[in-house]
Amino acid sequence: MMRVRLVVEYDGSDFAGWQVQPGRRTVQGTLEAAIARLVKSERRIVVAGAGRTDAGVHAEGMVCAFDPPRVLPLTAFVHGLNALLPEDLAVRSAELAPPDFDPRRDARGKTYRYRLWNHPVRSPLRARRCWHVRGPLDLAAMREAAAHLRGTHDFSAFRAQGCEAKTTVRTLRAVEVRGSGPELEIEVEGTAFLRFMVRSIAGTLVDVGQGRIDPARIPEILASGDRAQAGRTAPAHGLTLVAVYYGDRTKAHG
Amino acid sequence: MMRVRLVVEYDGSDFAGWQVQPGRRTVQGTLEAAIARLVKSERRIVVAGAGRTDAGVHAEGMVCAFDPPRVLPLTAFVHGLNALLPEDLAVRSAELAPPDFDPRRDARGKTYRYRLWNHPVRSPLRARRCWHVRGPLDLAAMREAAAHLRGTHDFSAFRAQGCEAKTTVRTLRAVEVRGSGPELEIEVEGTAFLRFMVRSIAGTLVDVGQGRIDPARIPEILASGDRAQAGRTAPAHGLTLVAVYYGDRTKAHG
């Protein structure tokens, strides 16, 4: 039995997210269909992902794995699949993985990037990739708030309304606000994430930057565990899953 | 009589180029329709452009001008038009221009950027903006060829087959090949351009980078005036009109 680990890039604009849903165009479903065509299988080839990105979210380094029913050279899973996949989805690399490799359970961390276009006028060339925030932003206040989010906290106040995760304690190794002109980005690196957590962080940092939330209130918002205390949920199209990290058993995304 | 000068940005992917064509979605046509709606005019408001970008070509700094039939504050031509324009087209700025301002005739120069994604695997997040060139490129050879293109030359060998421009002598102030990893760009700045000239230059530089054209042959290709001697025409989607420059009468794009 062969287990293959793929690093996948996609423009999430026209996908209903990662996970297979009947009648919807999803990344997982599109990948599974292309793999089945490549290996000439009538059966569904299940592709396990490192996580589920929501509709509109992009990825440069999503990691996933599957067991092909027959052995092919690894390059076939790159070039062969890329010939079958649509323009907005591609395989960046393929390698052999241990037979029990689980992209989600084995992940040691992830990096996300949230992009902002902070200018009075919208930018058509950035429309699909950046959240357009018109007013001026106080970057110093955003960086102060980001510092409060770093470390290990209960992030209940920063998750989707319906999120049912049992434990809500997560560790963020980095929350950085980068840039100076109209092009800004928020980079978040952590061990694992709750649903909408990065978008809630990005929305809250923008609320801080616009003076709607005092950065000194972040510890109290975290302690409240109350979603209504934190800021907005930033729109999906600004978010990109940059990389998923693994331990010694499999290499990090490169 | 009021004359207004606009700087316009667009993602050219879904436009049939700048110029109005019956039954096609063009940048000029979309702008003219939005202006007519804004000023509540039944008549066509003709928008004169600094040049014609081809289908699929993007712009960050296209300049154009028109005479509104009634006086509005300049901010209305930015925010009012942006509310009426589609996501892939926006007005970046509006200012008053002299009554005889002609965006094409008065232009002193233009900068274009041509983007390449030089990697064995295509990149979905760059698919609409970069030409995907798979094989390795010899950047030193490309830079040697670029140096031969700088200056004043007859560019007949670097124009579209049907281009009917009377004079074909043009001056390029800069032809730069930038970058080192997979993201490369060719920046070209000149007084004026023939049709497909930048795309012919980009295609020829890639042919040089792939060893198909010796960089030392560029002077002889220029001297031949023969389109067949130069390299490929690079695809439209890698090209962006960055800025149009004017003399003292109107400010440069900022």
XYZ file of C-alpha atoms in Angstrom:
508
model
C 0.000 0.000 0.000
C 1.283 3.430 -1.020
C 0.380 6.643 0.860
C 0.948 9.915 -0.953
C 1.221 13.346 0.668
C 0.411 16.345 -1.527
C 1.007 20.063 -1.032
C -1.791 21.885 -2.816
C -2.338 25.540 -3.854
C -5.699 27.062 -4.722
C -7.494 30.303 -5.364
C -10.514 29.810 -3.115
C -12.721 32.426 -4.860
C -14.782 29.950 -6.838
C -14.758 27.002 -4.408
C -17.359 26.298 -1.705
C -14.436 25.555 0.628
C -12.275 22.459 1.090
C -14.707 19.807 2.221
C -16.819 17.659 -0.111
C -20.462 18.755 -0.191
C -23.064 17.276 -2.522
C -23.697 19.464 -5.564
C -21.032 22.038 -4.646
C -17.646 22.701 -6.244
C -15.136 21.991 -3.464
C -11.356 21.610 -3.410
C -11.466 18.117 -1.904
C -14.117 16.956 -4.377
C -12.232 18.402 -7.373
C -8.983 16.750 -6.218
C -10.655 13.389 -5.588
C -12.243 13.425 -9.051
C -8.899 14.243 -10.725
C -7.083 11.479 -8.785
C -9.763 8.934 -9.706
C -9.347 9.910 -13.382
C -5.558 9.723 -13.164
C -5.518 6.253 -11.612
C -8.573 5.117 -13.614
C -10.578 4.193 -10.524
C -14.357 3.803 -10.473
C -14.352 4.077 -6.678
C -13.988 7.324 -4.751
C -10.385 7.932 -3.624
C -10.741 9.726 -0.281
C -8.324 12.615 0.191
C -7.735 13.546 3.844
C -6.873 17.211 4.426
C -4.897 18.978 7.160
C -8.005 21.030 7.884
C -11.040 22.558 6.245
C -10.714 25.941 4.650
C -13.996 27.844 4.314
C -15.556 29.062 1.065
C -13.422 31.824 -0.439
C -10.299 31.056 1.612
C -7.092 30.479 -0.404
C -4.180 28.123 0.196
C -0.548 28.141 -0.843
C 0.381 25.104 1.241
C -2.587 22.913 2.118
C -1.373 19.384 2.900
C -3.440 16.284 2.189
C -2.956 12.534 1.744
C -4.522 9.551 0.021
C -3.826 5.896 -0.852
C -3.719 5.383 -4.631
C -5.097 1.953 -5.640
C -2.059 1.456 -7.877
C 1.542 2.568 -7.754
C 2.543 5.460 -9.999
C 5.749 7.515 -10.021
C 5.396 10.518 -7.696
C 5.878 12.981 -10.576
C 2.634 11.629 -12.090
C 0.807 12.953 -9.030
C 2.227 16.412 -9.730
C 2.246 16.804 -13.510
C -0.496 14.291 -14.271
C -2.892 15.818 -11.759
C -2.042 19.385 -12.797
C -3.010 18.539 -16.365
C -6.421 17.343 -15.111
C -7.079 20.030 -12.469
C -8.713 23.413 -13.247
C -6.675 26.634 -13.392
C -7.558 27.612 -9.795
C -6.206 24.413 -8.199
C -2.759 22.793 -8.498
C -0.528 20.237 -6.815
C 2.763 21.852 -5.791
C 4.559 18.670 -4.691
C 3.987 14.974 -3.975
C 5.970 12.673 -1.742
C 5.674 9.282 -0.096
C 4.266 9.356 3.425
C 4.252 6.698 6.179
C 1.202 4.413 5.800
C -0.383 5.870 8.947
C 0.270 9.543 8.070
C -2.757 11.656 9.041
C -2.446 15.248 7.731
C -4.761 16.649 10.388
C -3.779 14.694 13.521
C -0.038 14.804 12.750
C 0.089 18.542 12.046
C 2.237 20.409 14.577
C 1.271 23.864 13.403
C -0.057 26.103 10.650
C 0.656 29.555 9.290
C -2.108 31.763 7.922
C -1.778 35.149 6.223
C -4.577 37.719 6.218
C -4.206 40.487 3.619
C -5.594 44.017 3.868
C -5.813 46.796 1.294
C -5.940 49.912 3.483
C -6.726 52.734 1.067
C -9.667 55.098 0.479
C -10.190 53.522 -2.968
C -10.671 49.812 -3.720
C -8.115 47.943 -5.850
C -9.461 45.683 -8.636
C -6.156 43.827 -8.960
C -6.313 42.919 -5.255
C -10.100 42.408 -5.019
C -9.956 38.616 -4.778
C -7.089 38.486 -2.269
C -7.348 41.445 0.134
C -10.007 42.821 2.475
C -10.562 46.467 1.513
C -10.465 48.601 4.682
C -11.021 52.279 3.867
C -10.245 54.343 6.955
C -6.821 54.881 8.519
C -5.552 52.158 10.858
C -3.521 52.659 14.037
C -0.839 50.038 13.482
C 0.767 50.572 16.888
C -2.547 49.747 18.579
C -2.990 46.686 16.332
C 0.504 45.456 17.262
C -0.230 45.974 20.960
C -3.430 43.908 20.597
C -1.542 41.224 18.612
C 0.984 40.880 21.452
C -1.868 40.105 23.871
C -3.110 37.312 21.577
C 0.267 35.532 21.397
C 0.778 32.545 23.669
C -1.646 29.987 25.123
C -5.197 31.154 25.762
C -8.782 29.972 25.720
C -9.928 31.358 22.331
C -13.689 30.822 22.832
C -14.263 34.518 22.144
C -12.642 34.120 18.706
C -14.530 31.262 17.075
C -17.575 30.735 14.871
C -20.977 30.825 16.554
C -21.660 27.152 15.813
C -18.113 25.841 16.478
C -18.375 22.678 18.584
C -14.685 22.079 19.403
C -14.465 20.495 22.871
C -11.268 22.187 23.953
C -10.857 25.824 23.036
C -7.356 26.389 24.394
C -4.891 27.069 21.595
C -1.319 28.342 21.362
C -0.333 31.098 18.942
C 3.419 31.245 18.338
C 3.170 34.443 16.322
C 0.636 37.169 15.508
C 2.387 39.771 13.378
C 1.015 42.920 11.731
C 3.263 43.720 8.767
C 3.537 46.512 6.225
C 3.291 50.262 6.382
C 1.648 51.585 3.224
C -1.762 50.473 1.942
C -0.668 46.817 1.679
C -0.837 45.246 5.128
C -0.796 41.659 6.277
C -1.505 39.843 9.503
C 0.431 36.612 9.881
C -0.731 34.097 12.464
C 1.145 30.922 13.361
C -0.217 28.438 15.845
C -0.534 24.822 16.815
C -4.165 24.499 15.795
C -7.153 26.762 15.153
C -10.839 26.963 15.961
C -13.326 27.618 13.205
C -13.192 31.304 12.021
C -10.437 31.943 14.587
C -8.001 33.667 12.206
C -10.788 35.701 10.616
C -12.052 36.727 14.093
C -8.521 37.767 15.053
C -8.096 39.755 11.816
C -11.490 41.445 12.263
C -10.734 42.273 15.885
C -7.324 43.729 14.997
C -8.968 45.941 12.366
C -11.552 47.061 14.966
C -8.622 47.914 17.245
C -6.893 49.772 14.381
C -10.051 51.811 13.800
C -10.366 52.721 17.489
C -13.484 50.649 18.128
C -11.745 48.299 20.572
C -9.044 49.382 23.037
C -6.013 47.088 22.630
C -5.667 46.909 26.425
C -9.074 45.162 26.512
C -7.832 42.039 24.656
C -6.949 40.067 27.848
C -10.428 40.752 29.228
C -12.044 39.744 25.905
C -10.087 36.456 25.958
C -11.093 35.880 29.591
C -14.774 36.548 28.834
C -14.982 33.631 26.381
C -17.776 35.666 24.785
C -17.816 35.968 20.987
C -19.809 39.215 21.256
C -16.939 40.886 23.139
C -14.419 40.406 20.295
C -14.570 42.223 16.962
C -15.883 41.432 13.505
C -15.204 38.265 11.525
C -13.054 39.438 8.600
C -14.237 38.278 5.134
C -12.935 34.970 3.762
C -11.250 36.335 0.628
C -8.404 37.998 2.589
C -7.268 34.706 4.132
C -4.627 32.272 2.849
C -3.413 29.048 4.483
C 0.324 29.455 3.907
C 1.827 26.256 5.332
C 1.203 23.246 7.546
C 4.092 22.000 9.685
C 4.892 18.424 10.680
C 7.420 16.803 12.994
C 10.262 14.530 12.010
C 8.132 11.939 10.272
C 7.376 14.126 7.288
C 9.037 17.266 6.095
C 7.535 20.692 6.504
C 6.067 22.370 3.442
C 8.858 23.790 1.262
C -16.490 73.468 -19.614
C -14.835 71.058 -17.183
C -12.260 68.434 -18.229
C -11.579 65.606 -15.821
C -8.523 63.361 -15.806
C -8.883 59.931 -14.203
C -6.337 57.329 -13.169
C -7.951 53.930 -13.552
C -7.047 50.413 -12.336
C -8.436 47.196 -13.793
C -8.043 43.450 -13.831
C -8.119 42.855 -17.593
C -9.014 39.140 -17.374
C -12.685 39.579 -18.189
C -12.468 42.622 -20.502
C -12.124 42.534 -24.291
C -9.473 45.253 -23.903
C -9.751 49.016 -23.442
C -11.455 50.203 -26.596
C -15.232 50.273 -27.131
C -16.413 47.461 -29.406
C -20.068 46.729 -30.119
C -21.404 43.843 -28.027
C -18.146 43.364 -26.078
C -17.390 44.172 -22.444
C -14.595 46.750 -22.641
C -12.980 49.041 -20.068
C -13.775 52.203 -22.017
C -17.380 51.145 -22.582
C -17.901 50.197 -18.926
C -16.421 53.527 -17.779
C -18.493 55.550 -20.233
C -21.696 53.812 -19.095
C -20.907 54.462 -15.412
C -20.115 58.140 -16.076
C -23.343 58.586 -18.042
C -25.273 57.083 -15.100
C -23.446 59.257 -12.564
C -24.128 62.503 -14.427
C -27.560 61.315 -15.601
C -26.776 61.816 -19.275
C -28.697 60.201 -22.108
C -25.858 60.942 -24.512
C -22.615 58.954 -24.672
C -19.819 60.639 -22.690
C -16.664 59.854 -24.663
C -13.681 58.868 -22.515
C -10.314 59.337 -24.242
C -7.583 56.951 -23.072
C -3.792 57.236 -22.995
C -3.644 54.129 -25.181
C -5.431 50.890 -25.903
C -4.661 47.881 -23.757
C -5.442 44.554 -25.403
C -7.856 41.917 -24.096
C -6.498 40.384 -20.884
C -3.969 43.167 -20.196
C -4.227 44.789 -16.729
C -3.661 48.373 -15.641
C -2.700 49.985 -12.365
C -2.363 53.462 -13.809
C -4.263 53.947 -17.061
C -4.981 57.644 -17.602
C -8.063 58.924 -19.398
C -10.105 62.108 -19.685
C -13.617 63.300 -20.442
C -15.814 66.400 -20.311
C -18.736 65.927 -17.902
C -21.880 67.739 -19.093
C -22.343 69.140 -15.599
C -20.003 70.169 -12.808
C -19.620 67.753 -9.899
C -17.063 67.754 -7.085
C -14.000 65.700 -8.103
C -14.564 63.211 -5.265
C -17.864 62.244 -6.930
C -15.847 60.995 -9.899
C -13.885 58.739 -7.565
C -16.365 57.458 -4.977
C -19.511 57.896 -7.069
C -18.037 56.041 -10.045
C -16.520 53.297 -7.868
C -19.952 52.570 -6.439
C -21.260 52.102 -9.996
C -18.290 50.241 -11.509
C -17.840 46.432 -11.319
C -15.306 44.830 -8.956
C -12.638 44.491 -11.673
C -12.545 48.223 -12.557
C -12.005 51.244 -10.301
C -11.090 54.929 -10.461
C -7.977 55.581 -8.355
C -8.022 59.374 -8.598
C -9.691 62.273 -10.394
C -8.361 65.756 -11.010
C -9.076 68.789 -13.151
C -7.190 68.901 -16.449
C -6.614 71.756 -18.914
C -9.503 71.936 -21.431
C -7.235 70.722 -24.247
C -5.650 67.852 -22.281
C -5.272 64.791 -24.539
C -4.184 61.703 -22.555
C -2.620 60.017 -25.588
C -0.961 62.911 -27.412
C 0.299 64.571 -24.221
C 1.808 61.406 -22.710
C 5.591 61.664 -22.343
C 6.102 58.051 -21.391
C 4.670 54.834 -19.979
C 5.837 52.042 -17.721
C 4.711 48.443 -18.260
C 5.410 45.432 -16.066
C 5.456 41.885 -17.411
C 5.210 39.147 -14.742
C 6.581 35.613 -15.011
C 6.091 32.584 -12.770
C 9.221 30.541 -13.505
C 8.615 27.219 -11.778
C 8.032 23.599 -12.905
C 4.517 23.744 -11.410
C 1.832 26.321 -12.203
C 0.529 28.643 -9.463
C -3.271 29.070 -9.190
C -2.935 32.230 -7.091
C -0.827 33.815 -9.853
C -2.694 32.328 -12.833
C -4.440 35.552 -13.871
C -1.372 37.777 -13.481
C 1.759 35.831 -14.484
C 2.909 33.940 -17.567
C 3.865 30.441 -16.404
C 7.287 29.548 -17.858
C 8.352 26.057 -16.771
C 11.999 25.563 -17.727
C 15.009 27.298 -16.153
C 15.849 30.781 -17.450
C 19.325 32.238 -17.948
C 18.805 35.634 -16.332
C 22.272 36.907 -17.268
C 21.501 36.281 -20.953
C 18.087 37.974 -20.572
C 19.741 41.031 -18.992
C 22.320 41.174 -21.802
C 19.499 41.112 -24.372
C 17.562 43.761 -22.414
C 20.574 46.080 -22.523
C 20.586 45.853 -26.350
C 16.919 46.908 -26.444
C 17.433 50.058 -24.357
C 17.734 53.338 -26.230
C 16.323 54.552 -29.541
C 15.722 51.915 -32.223
C 13.411 50.998 -35.062
C 11.183 48.418 -33.333
C 9.497 47.027 -36.497
C 10.683 43.533 -35.520
C 8.778 43.839 -32.223
C 5.249 44.750 -33.233
C 1.984 43.042 -34.120
C 1.630 41.646 -37.637
C -1.120 44.111 -38.569
C 0.312 47.179 -36.783
C 0.072 50.180 -39.130
C 2.048 52.794 -37.171
C 3.815 55.104 -39.651
C 6.963 55.619 -37.664
C 8.385 52.627 -35.851
C 11.268 54.334 -34.070
C 10.750 54.337 -30.302
C 12.925 55.107 -27.285
C 13.082 52.744 -24.313
C 14.472 54.414 -21.198
C 14.574 51.150 -19.246
C 14.233 47.409 -19.866
C 14.876 45.654 -16.543
C 14.706 41.970 -15.679
C 14.047 41.725 -11.931
C 13.827 38.946 -9.371
C 15.795 35.804 -8.696
C 13.457 33.042 -7.491
C 10.358 31.869 -9.364
C 8.775 35.340 -9.350
C 10.343 37.419 -12.114
C 9.302 40.649 -13.748
C 10.338 42.586 -16.805
C 9.821 46.318 -16.477
C 9.814 48.420 -19.624
C 9.675 52.208 -19.672
C 9.520 54.162 -22.880
C 8.211 57.203 -24.673
C 5.612 55.307 -26.691
C 4.947 51.766 -27.838
C 3.916 49.894 -30.965
C 1.120 47.336 -30.782
C 2.262 44.115 -28.980
C 5.703 45.704 -28.511
C 6.039 44.933 -24.782
C 4.666 41.415 -25.227
C 7.089 40.822 -28.142
C 9.965 42.051 -25.974
C 8.885 39.816 -23.053
C 8.501 36.782 -25.346
C 11.878 37.430 -26.964
C 13.592 37.798 -23.570
C 12.101 34.462 -22.465
C 13.327 32.871 -25.725
C 16.770 34.279 -24.891
C 16.499 32.930 -21.333
C 15.674 29.474 -22.682
C 18.647 29.512 -25.086
C 16.567 29.750 -28.262
C 17.895 33.193 -29.202
C 21.474 34.333 -28.587
C 21.401 37.687 -26.737
C 24.190 38.978 -29.015
C 21.754 38.671 -31.949
C 19.382 41.387 -30.640
C 21.050 44.264 -32.578
C 20.783 42.253 -35.806
C 17.120 41.382 -35.055
C 16.383 45.093 -34.518
C 18.208 45.967 -37.752
C 16.289 43.324 -39.727
C 12.922 44.966 -39.028
C 11.533 41.452 -39.485
C 8.954 40.207 -36.940
C 9.903 36.596 -37.724
C 13.460 37.199 -36.481
C 12.330 38.167 -32.938
C 10.824 35.746 -30.421
C 7.339 34.833 -29.312
C 4.586 37.259 -28.321
C 4.099 36.681 -24.602
C 0.485 36.109 -23.483
C -1.617 39.138 -22.491
C -2.378 38.112 -18.895
C 1.215 38.734 -17.710
C 1.140 42.408 -18.740
C 0.180 45.437 -16.636
C 0.240 49.115 -17.641
C 1.783 50.575 -14.486
C 1.825 54.321 -15.142
C 1.552 57.027 -17.785
C 3.776 60.083 -17.420
C 3.013 63.655 -18.405
C 5.037 66.844 -18.544
C 4.507 69.990 -16.508
C 0.909 70.548 -17.546
C -0.428 67.618 -15.560
C 1.123 65.660 -12.751
C 2.506 62.162 -13.167
C 0.453 59.278 -11.848
C 0.880 59.016 -8.069
